PDB file of C-alpha atoms in Angstrom:
ATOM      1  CA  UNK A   4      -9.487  51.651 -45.380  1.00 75.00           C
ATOM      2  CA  UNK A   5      -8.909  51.478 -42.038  1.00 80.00           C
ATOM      3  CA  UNK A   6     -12.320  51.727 -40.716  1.00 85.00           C
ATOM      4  CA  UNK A   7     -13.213  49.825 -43.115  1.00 86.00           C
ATOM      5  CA  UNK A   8     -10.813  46.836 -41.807  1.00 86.00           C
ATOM      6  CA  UNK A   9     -11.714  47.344 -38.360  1.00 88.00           C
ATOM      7  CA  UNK A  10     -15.664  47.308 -39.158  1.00 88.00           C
ATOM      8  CA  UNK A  11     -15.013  43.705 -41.111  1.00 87.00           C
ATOM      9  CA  UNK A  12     -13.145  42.175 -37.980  1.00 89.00           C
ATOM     10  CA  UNK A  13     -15.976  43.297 -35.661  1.00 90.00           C
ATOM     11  CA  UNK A  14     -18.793  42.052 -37.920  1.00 89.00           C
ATOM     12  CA  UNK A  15     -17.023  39.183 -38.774  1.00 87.00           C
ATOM     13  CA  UNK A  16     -16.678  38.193 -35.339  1.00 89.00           C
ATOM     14  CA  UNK A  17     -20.524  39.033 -33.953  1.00 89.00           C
ATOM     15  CA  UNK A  18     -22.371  37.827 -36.378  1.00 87.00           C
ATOM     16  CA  UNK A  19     -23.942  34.448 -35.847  1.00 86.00           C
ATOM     17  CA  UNK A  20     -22.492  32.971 -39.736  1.00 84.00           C
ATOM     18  CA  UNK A  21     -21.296  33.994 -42.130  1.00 87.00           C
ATOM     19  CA  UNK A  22     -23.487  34.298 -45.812  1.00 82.00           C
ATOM     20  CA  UNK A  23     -21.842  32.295 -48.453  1.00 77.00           C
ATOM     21  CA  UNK A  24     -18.677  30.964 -50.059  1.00 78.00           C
ATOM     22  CA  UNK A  25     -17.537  29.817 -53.158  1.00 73.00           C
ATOM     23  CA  UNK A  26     -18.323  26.210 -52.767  1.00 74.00           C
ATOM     24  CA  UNK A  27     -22.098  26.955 -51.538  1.00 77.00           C
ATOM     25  CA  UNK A  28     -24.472  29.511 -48.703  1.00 81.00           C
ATOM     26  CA  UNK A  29     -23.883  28.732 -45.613  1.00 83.00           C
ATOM     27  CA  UNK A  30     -23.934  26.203 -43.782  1.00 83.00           C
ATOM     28  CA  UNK A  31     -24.219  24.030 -47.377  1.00 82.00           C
ATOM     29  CA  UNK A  32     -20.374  23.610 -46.999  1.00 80.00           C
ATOM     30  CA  UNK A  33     -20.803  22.677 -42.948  1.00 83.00           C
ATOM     31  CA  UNK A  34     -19.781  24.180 -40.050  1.00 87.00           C
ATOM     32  CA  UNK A  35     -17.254  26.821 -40.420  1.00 86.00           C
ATOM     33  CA  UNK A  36     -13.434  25.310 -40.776  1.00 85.00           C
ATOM     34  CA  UNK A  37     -10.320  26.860 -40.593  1.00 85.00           C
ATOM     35  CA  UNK A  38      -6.962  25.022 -41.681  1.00 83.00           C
ATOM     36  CA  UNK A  39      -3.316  25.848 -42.088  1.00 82.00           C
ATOM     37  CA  UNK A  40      -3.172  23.830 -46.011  1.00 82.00           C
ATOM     38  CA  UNK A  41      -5.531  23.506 -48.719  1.00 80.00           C
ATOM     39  CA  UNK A  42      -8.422  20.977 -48.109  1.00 77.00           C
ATOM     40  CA  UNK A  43      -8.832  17.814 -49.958  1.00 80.00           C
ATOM     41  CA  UNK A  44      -9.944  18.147 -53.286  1.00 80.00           C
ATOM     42  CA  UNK A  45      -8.880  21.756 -53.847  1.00 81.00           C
ATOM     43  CA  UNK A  46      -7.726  22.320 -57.450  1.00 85.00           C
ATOM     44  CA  UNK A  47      -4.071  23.540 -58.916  1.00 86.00           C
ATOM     45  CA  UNK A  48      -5.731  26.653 -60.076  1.00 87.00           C
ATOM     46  CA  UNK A  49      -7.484  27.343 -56.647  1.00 85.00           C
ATOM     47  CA  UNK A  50      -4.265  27.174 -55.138  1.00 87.00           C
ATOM     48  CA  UNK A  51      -2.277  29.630 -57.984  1.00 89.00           C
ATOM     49  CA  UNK A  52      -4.659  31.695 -57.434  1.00 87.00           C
ATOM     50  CA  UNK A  53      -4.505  32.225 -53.511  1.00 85.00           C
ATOM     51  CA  UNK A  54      -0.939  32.247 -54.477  1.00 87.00           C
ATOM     52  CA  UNK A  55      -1.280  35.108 -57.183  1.00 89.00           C
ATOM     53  CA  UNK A  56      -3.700  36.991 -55.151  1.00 85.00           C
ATOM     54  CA  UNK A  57      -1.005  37.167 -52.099  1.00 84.00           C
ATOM     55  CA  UNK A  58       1.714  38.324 -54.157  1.00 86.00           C
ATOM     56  CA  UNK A  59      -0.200  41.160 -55.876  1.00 82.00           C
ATOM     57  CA  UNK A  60      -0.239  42.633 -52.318  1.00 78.00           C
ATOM     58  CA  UNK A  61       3.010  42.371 -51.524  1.00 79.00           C
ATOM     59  CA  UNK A  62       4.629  43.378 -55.053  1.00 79.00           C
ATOM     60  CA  UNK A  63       4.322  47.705 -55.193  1.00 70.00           C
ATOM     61  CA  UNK A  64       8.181  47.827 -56.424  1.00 68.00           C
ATOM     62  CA  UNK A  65       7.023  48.944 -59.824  1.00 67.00           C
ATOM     63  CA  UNK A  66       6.206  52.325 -57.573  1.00 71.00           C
ATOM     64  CA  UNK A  67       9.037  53.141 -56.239  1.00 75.00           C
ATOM     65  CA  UNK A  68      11.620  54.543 -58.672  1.00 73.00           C
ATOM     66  CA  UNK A  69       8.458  57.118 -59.048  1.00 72.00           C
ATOM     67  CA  UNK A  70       8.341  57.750 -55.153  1.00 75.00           C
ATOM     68  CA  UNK A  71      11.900  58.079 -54.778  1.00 80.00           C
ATOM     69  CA  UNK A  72      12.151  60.701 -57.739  1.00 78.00           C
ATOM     70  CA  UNK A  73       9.337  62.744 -56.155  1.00 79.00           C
ATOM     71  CA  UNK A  74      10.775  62.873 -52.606  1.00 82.00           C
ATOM     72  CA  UNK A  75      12.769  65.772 -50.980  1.00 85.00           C
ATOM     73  CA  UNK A  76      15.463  63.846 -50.134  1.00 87.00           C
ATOM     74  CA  UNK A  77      15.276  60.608 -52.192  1.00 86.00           C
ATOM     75  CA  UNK A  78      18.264  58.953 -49.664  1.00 87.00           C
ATOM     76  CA  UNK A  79      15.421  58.368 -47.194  1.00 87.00           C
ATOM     77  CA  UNK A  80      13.671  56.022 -49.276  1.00 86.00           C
ATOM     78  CA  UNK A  81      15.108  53.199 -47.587  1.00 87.00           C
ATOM     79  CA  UNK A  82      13.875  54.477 -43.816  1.00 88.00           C
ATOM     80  CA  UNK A  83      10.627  54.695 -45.661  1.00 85.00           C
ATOM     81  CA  UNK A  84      10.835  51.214 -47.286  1.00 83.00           C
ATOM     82  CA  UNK A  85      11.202  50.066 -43.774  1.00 88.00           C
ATOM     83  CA  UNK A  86       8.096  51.275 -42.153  1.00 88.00           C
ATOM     84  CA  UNK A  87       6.163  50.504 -45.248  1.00 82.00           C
ATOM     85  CA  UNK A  88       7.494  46.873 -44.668  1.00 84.00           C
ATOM     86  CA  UNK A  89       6.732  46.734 -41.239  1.00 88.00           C
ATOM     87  CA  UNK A  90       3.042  48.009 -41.442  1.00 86.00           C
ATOM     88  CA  UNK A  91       2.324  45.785 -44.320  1.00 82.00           C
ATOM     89  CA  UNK A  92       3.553  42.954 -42.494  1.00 85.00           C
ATOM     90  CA  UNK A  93       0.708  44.193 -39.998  1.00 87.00           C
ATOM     91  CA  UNK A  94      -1.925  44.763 -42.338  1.00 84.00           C
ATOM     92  CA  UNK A  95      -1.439  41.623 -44.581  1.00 84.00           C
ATOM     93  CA  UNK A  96      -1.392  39.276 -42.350  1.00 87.00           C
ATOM     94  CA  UNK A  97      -3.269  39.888 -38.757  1.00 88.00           C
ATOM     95  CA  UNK A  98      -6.535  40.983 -40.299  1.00 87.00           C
ATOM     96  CA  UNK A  99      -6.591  37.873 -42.947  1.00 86.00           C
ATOM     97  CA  UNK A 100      -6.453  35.580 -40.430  1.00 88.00           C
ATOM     98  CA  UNK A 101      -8.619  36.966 -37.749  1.00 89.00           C
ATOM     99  CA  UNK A 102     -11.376  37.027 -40.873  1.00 88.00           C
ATOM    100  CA  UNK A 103      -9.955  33.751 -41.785  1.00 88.00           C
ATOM    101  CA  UNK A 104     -10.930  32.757 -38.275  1.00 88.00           C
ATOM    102  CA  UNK A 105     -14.815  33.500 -38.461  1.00 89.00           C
ATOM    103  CA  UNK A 106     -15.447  33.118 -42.267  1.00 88.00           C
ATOM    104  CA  UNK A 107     -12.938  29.664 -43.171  1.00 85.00           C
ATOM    105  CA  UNK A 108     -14.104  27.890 -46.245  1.00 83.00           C
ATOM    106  CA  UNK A 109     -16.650  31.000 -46.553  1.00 85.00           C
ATOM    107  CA  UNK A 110     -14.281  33.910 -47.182  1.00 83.00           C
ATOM    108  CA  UNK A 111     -14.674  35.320 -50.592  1.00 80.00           C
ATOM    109  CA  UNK A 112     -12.378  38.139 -52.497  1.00 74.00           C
ATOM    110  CA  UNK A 113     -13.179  40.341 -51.509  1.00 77.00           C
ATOM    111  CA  UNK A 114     -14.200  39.411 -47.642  1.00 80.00           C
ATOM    112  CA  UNK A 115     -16.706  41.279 -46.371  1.00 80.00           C
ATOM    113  CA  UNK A 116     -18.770  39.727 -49.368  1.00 80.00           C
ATOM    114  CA  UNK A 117     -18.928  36.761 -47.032  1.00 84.00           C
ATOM    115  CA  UNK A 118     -20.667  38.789 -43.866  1.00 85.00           C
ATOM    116  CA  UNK A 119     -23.489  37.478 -43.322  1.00 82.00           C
ATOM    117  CA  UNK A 120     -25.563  40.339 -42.520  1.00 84.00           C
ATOM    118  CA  UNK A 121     -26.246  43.327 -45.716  1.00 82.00           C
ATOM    119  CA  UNK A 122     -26.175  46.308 -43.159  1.00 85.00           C
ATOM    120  CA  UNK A 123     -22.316  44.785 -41.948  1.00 86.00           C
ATOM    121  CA  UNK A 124     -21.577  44.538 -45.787  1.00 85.00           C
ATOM    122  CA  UNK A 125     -22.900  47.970 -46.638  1.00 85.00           C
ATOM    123  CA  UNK A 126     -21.092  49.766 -43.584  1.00 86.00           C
ATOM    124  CA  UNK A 127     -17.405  48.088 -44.650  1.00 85.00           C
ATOM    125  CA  UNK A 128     -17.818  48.450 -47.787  1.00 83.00           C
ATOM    126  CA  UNK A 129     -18.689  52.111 -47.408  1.00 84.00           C
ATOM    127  CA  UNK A 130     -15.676  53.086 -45.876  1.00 85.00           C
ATOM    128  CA  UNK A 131     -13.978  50.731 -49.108  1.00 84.00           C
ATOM    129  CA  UNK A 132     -15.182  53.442 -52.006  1.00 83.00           C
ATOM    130  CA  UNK A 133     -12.565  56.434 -51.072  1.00 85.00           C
ATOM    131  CA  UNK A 134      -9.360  54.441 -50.639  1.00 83.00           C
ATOM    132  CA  UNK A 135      -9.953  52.084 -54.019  1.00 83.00           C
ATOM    133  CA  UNK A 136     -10.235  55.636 -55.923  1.00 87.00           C
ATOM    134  CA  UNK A 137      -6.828  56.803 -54.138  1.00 87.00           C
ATOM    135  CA  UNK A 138      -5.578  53.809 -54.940  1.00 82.00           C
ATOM    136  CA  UNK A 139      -7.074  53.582 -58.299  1.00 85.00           C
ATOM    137  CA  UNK A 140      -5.765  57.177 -58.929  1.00 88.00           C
ATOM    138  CA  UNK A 141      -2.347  56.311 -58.050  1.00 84.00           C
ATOM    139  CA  UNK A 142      -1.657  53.477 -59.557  1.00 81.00           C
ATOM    140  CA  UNK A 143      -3.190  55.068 -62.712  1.00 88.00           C
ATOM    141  CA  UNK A 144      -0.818  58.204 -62.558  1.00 88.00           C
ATOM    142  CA  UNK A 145       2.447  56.029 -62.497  1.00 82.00           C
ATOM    143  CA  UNK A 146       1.452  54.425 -65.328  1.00 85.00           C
ATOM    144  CA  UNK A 147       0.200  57.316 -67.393  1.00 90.00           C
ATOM    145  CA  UNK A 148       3.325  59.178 -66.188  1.00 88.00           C
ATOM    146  CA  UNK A 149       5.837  56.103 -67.871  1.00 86.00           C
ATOM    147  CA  UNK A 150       3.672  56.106 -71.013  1.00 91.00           C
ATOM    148  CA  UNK A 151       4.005  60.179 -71.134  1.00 91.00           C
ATOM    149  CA  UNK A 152       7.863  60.247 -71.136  1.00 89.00           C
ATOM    150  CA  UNK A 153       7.796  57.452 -73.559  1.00 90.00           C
ATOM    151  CA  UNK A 154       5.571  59.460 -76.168  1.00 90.00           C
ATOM    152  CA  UNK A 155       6.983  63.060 -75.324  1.00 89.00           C
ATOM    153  CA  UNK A 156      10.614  62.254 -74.541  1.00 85.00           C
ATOM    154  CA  UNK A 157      12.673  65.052 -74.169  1.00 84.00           C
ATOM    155  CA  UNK A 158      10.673  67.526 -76.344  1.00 87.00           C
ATOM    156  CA  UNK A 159       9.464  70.741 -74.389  1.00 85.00           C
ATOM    157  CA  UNK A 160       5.852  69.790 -73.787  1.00 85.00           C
ATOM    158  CA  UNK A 161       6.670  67.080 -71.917  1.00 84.00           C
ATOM    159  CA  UNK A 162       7.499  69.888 -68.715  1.00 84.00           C
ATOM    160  CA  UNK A 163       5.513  72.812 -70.514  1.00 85.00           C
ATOM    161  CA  UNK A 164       2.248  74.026 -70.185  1.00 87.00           C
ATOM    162  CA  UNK A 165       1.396  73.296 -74.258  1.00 90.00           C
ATOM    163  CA  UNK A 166      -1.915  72.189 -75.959  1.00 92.00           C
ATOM    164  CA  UNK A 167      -0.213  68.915 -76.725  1.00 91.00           C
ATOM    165  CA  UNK A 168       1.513  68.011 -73.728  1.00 90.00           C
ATOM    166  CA  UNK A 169      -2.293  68.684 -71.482  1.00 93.00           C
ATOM    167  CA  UNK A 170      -3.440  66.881 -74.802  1.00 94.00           C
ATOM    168  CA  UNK A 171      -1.401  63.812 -74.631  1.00 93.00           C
ATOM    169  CA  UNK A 172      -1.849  63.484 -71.102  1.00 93.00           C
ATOM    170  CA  UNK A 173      -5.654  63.523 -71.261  1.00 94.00           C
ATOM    171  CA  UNK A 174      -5.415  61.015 -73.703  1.00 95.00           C
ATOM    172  CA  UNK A 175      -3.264  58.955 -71.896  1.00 95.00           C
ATOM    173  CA  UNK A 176      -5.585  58.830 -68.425  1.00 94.00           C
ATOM    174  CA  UNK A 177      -8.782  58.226 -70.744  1.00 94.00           C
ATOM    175  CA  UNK A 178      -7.184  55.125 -72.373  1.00 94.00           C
ATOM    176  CA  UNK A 179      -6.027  53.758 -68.951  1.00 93.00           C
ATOM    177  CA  UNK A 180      -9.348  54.221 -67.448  1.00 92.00           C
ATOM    178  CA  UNK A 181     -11.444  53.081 -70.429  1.00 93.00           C
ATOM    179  CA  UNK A 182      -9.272  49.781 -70.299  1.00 90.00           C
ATOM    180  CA  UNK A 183      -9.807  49.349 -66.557  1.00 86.00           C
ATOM    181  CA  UNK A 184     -13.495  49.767 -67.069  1.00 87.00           C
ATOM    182  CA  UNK A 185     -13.634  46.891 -69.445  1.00 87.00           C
ATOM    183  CA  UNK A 186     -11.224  44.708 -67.836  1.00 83.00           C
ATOM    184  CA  UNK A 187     -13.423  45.214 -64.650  1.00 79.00           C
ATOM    185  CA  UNK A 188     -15.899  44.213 -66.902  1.00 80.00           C
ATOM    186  CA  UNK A 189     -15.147  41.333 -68.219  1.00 81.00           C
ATOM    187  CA  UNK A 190     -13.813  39.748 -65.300  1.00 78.00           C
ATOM    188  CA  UNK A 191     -16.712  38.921 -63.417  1.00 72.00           C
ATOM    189  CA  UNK A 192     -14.318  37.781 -60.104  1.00 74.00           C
ATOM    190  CA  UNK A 193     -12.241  40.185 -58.290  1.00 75.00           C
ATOM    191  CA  UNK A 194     -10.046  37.479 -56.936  1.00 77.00           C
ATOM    192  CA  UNK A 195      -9.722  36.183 -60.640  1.00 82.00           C
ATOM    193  CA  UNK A 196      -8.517  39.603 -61.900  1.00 83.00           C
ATOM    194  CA  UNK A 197      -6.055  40.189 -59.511  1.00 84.00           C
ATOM    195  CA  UNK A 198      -4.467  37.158 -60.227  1.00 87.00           C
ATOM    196  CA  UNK A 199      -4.704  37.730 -63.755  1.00 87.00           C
ATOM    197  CA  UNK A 200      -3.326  41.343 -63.056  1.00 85.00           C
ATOM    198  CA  UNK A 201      -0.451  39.585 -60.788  1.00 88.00           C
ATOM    199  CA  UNK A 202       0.528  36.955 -63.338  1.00 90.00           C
ATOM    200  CA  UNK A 203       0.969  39.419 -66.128  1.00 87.00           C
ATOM    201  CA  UNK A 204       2.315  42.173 -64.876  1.00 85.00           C
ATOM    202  CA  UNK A 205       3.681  41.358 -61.223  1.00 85.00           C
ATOM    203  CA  UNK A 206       6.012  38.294 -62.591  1.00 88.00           C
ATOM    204  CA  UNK A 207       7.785  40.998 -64.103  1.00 86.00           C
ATOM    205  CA  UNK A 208       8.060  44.377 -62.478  1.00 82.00           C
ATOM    206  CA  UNK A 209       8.077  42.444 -59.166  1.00 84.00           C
ATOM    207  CA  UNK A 210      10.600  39.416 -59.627  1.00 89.00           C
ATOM    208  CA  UNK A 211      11.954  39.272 -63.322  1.00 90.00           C
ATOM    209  CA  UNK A 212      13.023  43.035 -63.210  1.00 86.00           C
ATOM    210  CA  UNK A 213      14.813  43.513 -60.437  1.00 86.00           C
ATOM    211  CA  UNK A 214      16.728  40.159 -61.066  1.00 91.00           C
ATOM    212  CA  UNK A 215      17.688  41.705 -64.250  1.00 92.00           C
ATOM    213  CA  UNK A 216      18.879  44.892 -63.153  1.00 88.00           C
ATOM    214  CA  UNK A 217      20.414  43.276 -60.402  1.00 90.00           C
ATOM    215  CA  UNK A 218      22.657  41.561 -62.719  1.00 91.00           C
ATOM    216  CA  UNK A 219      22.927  44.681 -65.402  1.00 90.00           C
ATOM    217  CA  UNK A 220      24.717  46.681 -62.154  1.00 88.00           C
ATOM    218  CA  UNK A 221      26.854  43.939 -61.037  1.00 89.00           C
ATOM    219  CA  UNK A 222      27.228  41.833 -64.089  1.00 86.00           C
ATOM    220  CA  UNK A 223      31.185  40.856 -64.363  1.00 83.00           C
ATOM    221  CA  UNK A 224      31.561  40.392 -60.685  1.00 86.00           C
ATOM    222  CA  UNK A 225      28.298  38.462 -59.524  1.00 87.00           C
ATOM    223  CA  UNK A 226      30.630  35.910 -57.974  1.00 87.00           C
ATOM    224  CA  UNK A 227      33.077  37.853 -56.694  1.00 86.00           C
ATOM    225  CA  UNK A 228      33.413  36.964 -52.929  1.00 86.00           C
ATOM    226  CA  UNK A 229      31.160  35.034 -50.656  1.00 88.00           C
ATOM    227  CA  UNK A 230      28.095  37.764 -49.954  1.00 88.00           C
ATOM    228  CA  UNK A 231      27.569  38.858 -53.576  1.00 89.00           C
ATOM    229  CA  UNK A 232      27.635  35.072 -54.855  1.00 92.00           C
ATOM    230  CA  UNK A 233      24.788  34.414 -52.079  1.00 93.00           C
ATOM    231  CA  UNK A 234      23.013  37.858 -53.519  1.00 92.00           C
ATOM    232  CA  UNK A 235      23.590  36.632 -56.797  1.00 93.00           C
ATOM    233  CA  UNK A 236      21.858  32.811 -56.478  1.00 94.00           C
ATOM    234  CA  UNK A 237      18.633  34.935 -54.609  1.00 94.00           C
ATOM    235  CA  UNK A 238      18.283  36.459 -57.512  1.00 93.00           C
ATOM    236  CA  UNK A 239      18.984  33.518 -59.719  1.00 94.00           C
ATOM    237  CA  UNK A 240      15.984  32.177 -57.766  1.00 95.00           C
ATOM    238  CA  UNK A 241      14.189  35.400 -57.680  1.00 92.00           C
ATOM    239  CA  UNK A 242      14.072  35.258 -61.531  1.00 94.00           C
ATOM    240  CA  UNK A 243      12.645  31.976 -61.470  1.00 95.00           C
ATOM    241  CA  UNK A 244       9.943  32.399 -59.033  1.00 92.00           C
ATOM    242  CA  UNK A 245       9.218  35.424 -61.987  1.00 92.00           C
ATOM    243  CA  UNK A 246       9.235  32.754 -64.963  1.00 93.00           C
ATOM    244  CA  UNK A 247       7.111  30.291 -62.646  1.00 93.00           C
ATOM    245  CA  UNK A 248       4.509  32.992 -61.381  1.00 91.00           C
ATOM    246  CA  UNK A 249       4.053  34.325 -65.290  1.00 92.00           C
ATOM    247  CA  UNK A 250       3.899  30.706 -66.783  1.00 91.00           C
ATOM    248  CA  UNK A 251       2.005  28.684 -64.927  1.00 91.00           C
ATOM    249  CA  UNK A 252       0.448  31.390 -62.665  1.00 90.00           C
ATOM    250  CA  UNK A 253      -1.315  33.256 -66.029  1.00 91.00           C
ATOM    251  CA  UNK A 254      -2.578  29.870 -67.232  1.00 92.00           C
ATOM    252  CA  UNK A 255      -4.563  29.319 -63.269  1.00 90.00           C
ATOM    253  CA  UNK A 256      -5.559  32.844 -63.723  1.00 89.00           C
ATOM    254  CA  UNK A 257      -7.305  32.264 -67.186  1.00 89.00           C
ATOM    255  CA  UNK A 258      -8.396  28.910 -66.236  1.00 89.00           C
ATOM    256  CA  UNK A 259     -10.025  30.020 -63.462  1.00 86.00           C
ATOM    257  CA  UNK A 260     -11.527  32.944 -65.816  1.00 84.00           C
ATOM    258  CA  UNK A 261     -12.856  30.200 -67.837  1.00 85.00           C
ATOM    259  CA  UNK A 262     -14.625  28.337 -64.904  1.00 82.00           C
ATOM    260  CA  UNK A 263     -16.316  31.630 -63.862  1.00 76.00           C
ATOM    261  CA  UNK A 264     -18.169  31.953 -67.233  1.00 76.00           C
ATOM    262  CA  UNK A 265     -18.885  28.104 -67.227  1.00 76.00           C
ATOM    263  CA  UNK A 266     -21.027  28.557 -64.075  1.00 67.00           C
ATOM    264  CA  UNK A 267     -23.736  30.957 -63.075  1.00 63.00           C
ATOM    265  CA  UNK A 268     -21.772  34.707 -63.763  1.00 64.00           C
ATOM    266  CA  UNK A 269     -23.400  37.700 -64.556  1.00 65.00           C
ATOM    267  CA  UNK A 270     -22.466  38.448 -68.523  1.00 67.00           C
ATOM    268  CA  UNK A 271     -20.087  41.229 -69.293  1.00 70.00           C
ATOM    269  CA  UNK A 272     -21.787  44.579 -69.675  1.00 71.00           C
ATOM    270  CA  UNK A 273     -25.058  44.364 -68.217  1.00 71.00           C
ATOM    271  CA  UNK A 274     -27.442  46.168 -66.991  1.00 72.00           C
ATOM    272  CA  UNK A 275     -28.393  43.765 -64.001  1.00 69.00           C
ATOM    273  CA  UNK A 276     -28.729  44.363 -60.590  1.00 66.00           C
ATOM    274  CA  UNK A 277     -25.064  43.705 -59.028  1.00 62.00           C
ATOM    275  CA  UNK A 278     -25.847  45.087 -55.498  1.00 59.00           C
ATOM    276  CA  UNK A 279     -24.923  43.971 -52.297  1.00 58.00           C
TER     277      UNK A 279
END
């Protein structure tokens, strides 16, 4: 991923323009701009959605009770969280806005669909395939590992080599995939399903629950002396950035769903041509 990054900010900045945006090709929507707010015009659900789309990047908490339980010494999880934190900040934020810089109203999700030149969108895009699977694999095995416990419990196939536990487990990874495949499917815009994915799913396991269990562990004594009453209003106010990012943030998400299939997308399930 990487390479992959590196190769974007290169072609990004050599190229002569970039190819196209959502609001038209190039240069239909003028000279490349760049701007610190949204521009004139831009709609609620654009913005909820740059908003969603932000936050599903930064919200891998549902992870971590996983991570820690698989580590040698789980009481160097927070040294860990640390550098993670650090070289997100890195990651998240210096390559956005260096493509921000040569692509501005022309950057697309994902970004290198707005070089403007195929081989620079082949060659990033290239080094894109491995990590998404690692990712995808991940991401897949925490949630199949959840949904295992919850149908095995306690029983001895859930840790035993048995028929039914391999069985159950199979199961489990088809269903998740199948359901990814027509999700990806439906969704015509990555940008859309990300936010869709962040709205639904994010609000909770990366605001709502942790305000929760926050007040589960210290409920009887959240206002007990200046520092825990401060820790206890961010969480107040974590909880409702939760409620606001799965109310109003999953009605942009389908709205913007909605606008996708009222233009020119690509039905669900075809057969076309959807290369690069």
């Amino acid at each position: 991923m990487g390479i992959a990054i590196i190769l974007f900010l290169v072609f990004a900045g050599i190229e002569k323009a970039p190819l196209y945006g959502y609001r038209g090709s190039y240069p239909a929507d003028g000279p490349v701009k760049t701007y610190a707010f949204p521009l004139p015009g831009t709609t609620w659900v654009a913005c909820m959605n740059a908003v969603l789309n932000i936050t599903f990047l930064w919200v891998p908490q549902i992870l971590f009770p996983t991570f820690i339980a698989e580590m040698e010494k789980p009481q160097d999880f927070p040294k860990a969280l640390a550098v993670l934190t650090a070289i997100s900040a890195i990651l998240f934020i210096v390559p956005p806005a260096i493509g921000f810089r040569y692509l501005g109203q022309y950057s697309t999700a994902p970004a290198f669909g707005s070089l403007g030149v195929v081989s620079y969108k082949k060659a990033s895009f290239g080094f894109v395939i491995v990590p998404t699977l690692i990712i995808g694999v991940i991401y897949a095995n925490v949630t199949a590992k959840f949904i295992y416990t919850w149908v095995l419990g306690k029983s001895r196939h859930t840790h035993s080599h048995t028929v039914i536990g391999w069985g159950v487990w199979g199961a489990i990874m088809v269903g998740i995939y199948l359901l990814a495949y027509i999700f990806s499917e439906v969704i015509p815009s990555m940008g859309d399903f990300l936010s869709l994915l962040s709205a639904t799913f994010d609000s909770f396991f990366g605001f709502i629950y942790f305000a929760i269990a926050y007040w589960q562990l210290n409920r009887g004594s959240l206002f007990s002396g200046l520092g825990r009453s401060v820790n206890t209003m961010f969480n107040i106010f974590i909880f409702i950035v939760g409620l606001f990012v799965l109310g109003p943030g999953l009605y942009a998400a389908v709205e913007a769903i909605i606008a996708d299939y009222s233009g020119s997308t690509t039905p669900a399930f075809t057969c076309a041509n959807m290369a690069i």
